[in-house]
Amino acid sequence: DAEDPSQRDRIPNNFANSLTIQVGGSTKLHGLEFESGIALTEKLDAQLNVSWQDNKNTDLQSRSSIQTNGGFINLKGLKTLRYPSVMGNLSTTYTDTFNNTWDWYARADFTYSGSYYADPDNLVKGPDWLVTNARIGLSREDLRIEFFVRNLFQETAWQTVFQGAHFQHHSFNFGGFRGANVSPQEKRTFGLRTNITF
């Protein structure tokens, strides 16, 4: 509607609102991805997915850098934040007959994330980690009962790390002082799950 409150007639203006987004630079990125699935035997199968990438900023004007103190700085040549060079997962499942009514299965999932820079300046690194989940269960046509464990080996490396403002600094210069925000891995968790189809 009109910007002047006295001119507003509750009829929208005849032009669309717009939002301007300014992207401060560009990045050069190259990499490889590999996805596979294979039946190793009639009862055992596996899936493997791996990705590798390399990147660098060819031009990036940033105000979120710790070096700027409120201005802009060009982060050319540095890596994109929160983007691991290597990531991958491996899953394998074994199934077999338990008796005339039931089948049983066991599955393991391994998820890997490589280390990465957690800030635009490439001063803070997030750790690499490997999390293993496992499950074993019984199934028939209308019912599945499963016991599972998440984070079987209790991986403790931070799941995510990223730069944040240091809001408790005594100078109140929040732009000039930074901290790291971190998220922990899920603790080792045991559980029982059922699925009924009717």
C-alpha atoms as one frame of an Amber mdcrd trajectory, in Angstrom:
protein
   0.000   0.000   0.000   1.055   3.642  -0.048   3.913   4.639   2.263   1.995
   7.695   3.509  -0.592   6.388   6.005  -3.120   9.044   4.989  -3.030   7.778
   1.376  -3.527   4.082   2.149  -6.645   2.560   0.589  -5.949  -1.115   1.476
  -5.343  -1.890  -2.219  -1.835  -3.213  -2.942   0.415  -1.206  -5.227   0.435
  -2.430  -8.823   4.097  -3.445  -8.738   5.566  -6.466  -7.062   7.689  -6.163
  -3.967  11.269  -7.185  -4.596  14.146  -8.392  -2.480  17.694  -7.551  -3.467
  20.394 -10.084  -2.664  24.028  -9.200  -3.110  26.492 -12.066  -3.411  29.944
 -10.898  -2.461  32.079 -13.098  -4.669  32.727 -16.372  -6.442  34.200 -19.779
  -5.702  36.027 -22.324  -7.824  34.915 -25.855  -6.999  35.782 -29.272  -8.378
  35.345 -32.776  -7.062  34.228 -36.354  -7.549  31.312 -38.379  -6.237  31.060
 -42.164  -6.205  27.853 -44.066  -5.448  27.563 -47.834  -5.472  25.346 -50.681
  -4.413  26.257 -54.334  -4.662  24.802 -57.685  -3.668  27.821 -59.494  -2.250
  25.820 -62.704  -1.761  22.122 -63.556  -1.854  21.901 -62.536   1.802  24.464
 -59.721   2.096  24.403 -56.367   0.316  26.318 -53.128   0.698  26.122 -49.498
  -0.421  29.123 -47.180  -0.523  28.961 -43.444  -1.243  32.060 -41.237  -1.198
  32.581 -37.633  -2.238  35.749 -35.551  -2.520  35.918 -31.874  -3.342  38.359
 -29.015  -3.390  37.393 -25.369  -3.496  38.770 -21.886  -3.059  37.335 -18.413
  -3.152  38.354 -16.614  -6.327  36.827 -13.422  -4.929  34.816 -12.982  -1.730
  34.125  -9.679  -0.016  33.129 -10.407   3.571  32.145  -8.456   6.657  31.891
 -11.587   8.793  35.676 -11.927   8.956  37.357 -11.429  12.314  39.929  -9.250
  10.522  37.490  -6.608   9.252  36.480  -4.847  12.466  33.291  -3.713  10.750
  34.586  -3.231   7.196  35.040  -5.550   4.225  37.937  -7.854   3.442  38.632
 -10.027   0.397  38.964 -13.682   1.380  40.398 -14.712  -1.985  42.215 -18.051
  -1.961  40.554 -19.331   1.218  38.218 -22.330   1.502  34.445 -22.249   1.732
  33.388 -22.641   5.334  31.664 -25.793   6.665  32.356 -27.869   3.546  34.439
 -31.015   4.260  36.845 -32.195   1.560  35.852 -35.837   2.102  32.499 -37.285
   3.112  31.195 -40.818   2.857  28.935 -43.534   4.139  28.917 -47.311   4.055
  25.854 -49.442   4.788  25.653 -53.201   4.834  22.682 -55.474   5.507  22.530
 -59.211   6.119  19.168 -61.037   5.932  18.308 -64.691   6.500  15.444 -66.989
   7.457  14.816 -67.394  11.196  12.015 -69.971  10.978   8.948 -70.719   8.842
   7.275 -67.445   9.845  10.077 -64.983  10.574  13.156 -63.601   8.830  15.959
 -61.861  10.680  18.333 -59.096   9.590  21.306 -57.119  10.831  22.458 -53.764
   9.472  25.401 -51.446  10.121  25.712 -47.833   8.902  28.998 -45.925   8.978
  28.909 -42.174   8.293  32.129 -40.160   7.887  32.603 -36.408   7.665  36.068
 -34.961   7.118  37.461 -31.855   8.772  36.506 -28.416   7.451  37.016 -24.728
   8.120  34.320 -23.333  10.386  34.883 -19.643   9.681  35.469 -17.445   6.605
  39.062 -16.667   7.670  39.992 -20.375   7.806  41.286 -19.980  11.364  38.904
 -22.421  13.072  38.595 -26.059  12.002  35.777 -28.471  12.649  36.962 -32.023
  13.396  36.439 -35.117  11.301  34.216 -37.826  12.750  32.917 -41.331  12.131
  29.568 -42.428  13.566  28.414 -46.051  13.541  24.778 -47.087  13.885  23.663
 -50.711  14.115  20.404 -52.621  14.244  19.164 -56.187  14.371  15.613 -57.354
  13.986  12.955 -59.905  13.160  10.352 -59.420  10.450   7.393 -61.152   8.926
   4.695 -60.068   6.513   2.868 -57.697   8.901   5.290 -57.070  11.771   8.852
 -55.938  12.333  10.637 -55.789  15.705  14.025 -54.094  15.801  16.698 -53.365
  18.387  19.007 -50.467  17.451  22.058 -48.616  18.718  22.979 -45.125  17.518
  26.565 -43.870  17.895  27.696 -47.346  18.850  31.331 -46.405  19.601  30.473
 -43.104  21.341  32.064 -40.691  18.857  32.675 -37.469  20.795  34.047 -35.116
  18.110  31.804 -32.070  17.626  29.170 -32.817  15.005  29.199 -29.209  13.755
  31.370 -26.178  14.446  30.740 -22.702  13.082  31.811 -19.180  13.827  29.589
 -16.953  15.924  29.731 -13.590  17.632  31.151 -13.418  21.165  28.197 -11.714
  22.868  29.734 -11.665  26.344  32.816  -9.636  25.501  33.174  -6.688  27.882
  33.728  -4.156  25.070  30.346  -4.846  23.398  32.233  -4.884  20.084  30.376
  -7.985  18.887  31.665  -7.673  15.324  35.302  -7.710  16.404  35.307 -10.661
  18.784  34.269 -14.122  17.680  33.571 -17.452  19.258  32.798 -20.935  18.001
  29.332 -22.446  18.219  29.445 -26.225  18.498  26.915 -29.058  18.387  27.711
 -32.372  20.091  27.126 -35.805  18.647  24.103 -37.698  19.858  25.089 -39.860
  22.820  25.092 -43.608  22.410  21.417 -44.532  22.354  19.748 -47.923  22.623
  16.195 -48.449  21.490  13.492 -50.866  20.475  11.260 -50.149  17.500   8.230
 -51.974  16.104   6.338 -51.580  12.854   2.893 -53.129  12.348   1.169 -53.236
   8.959  -2.576 -53.839   8.778
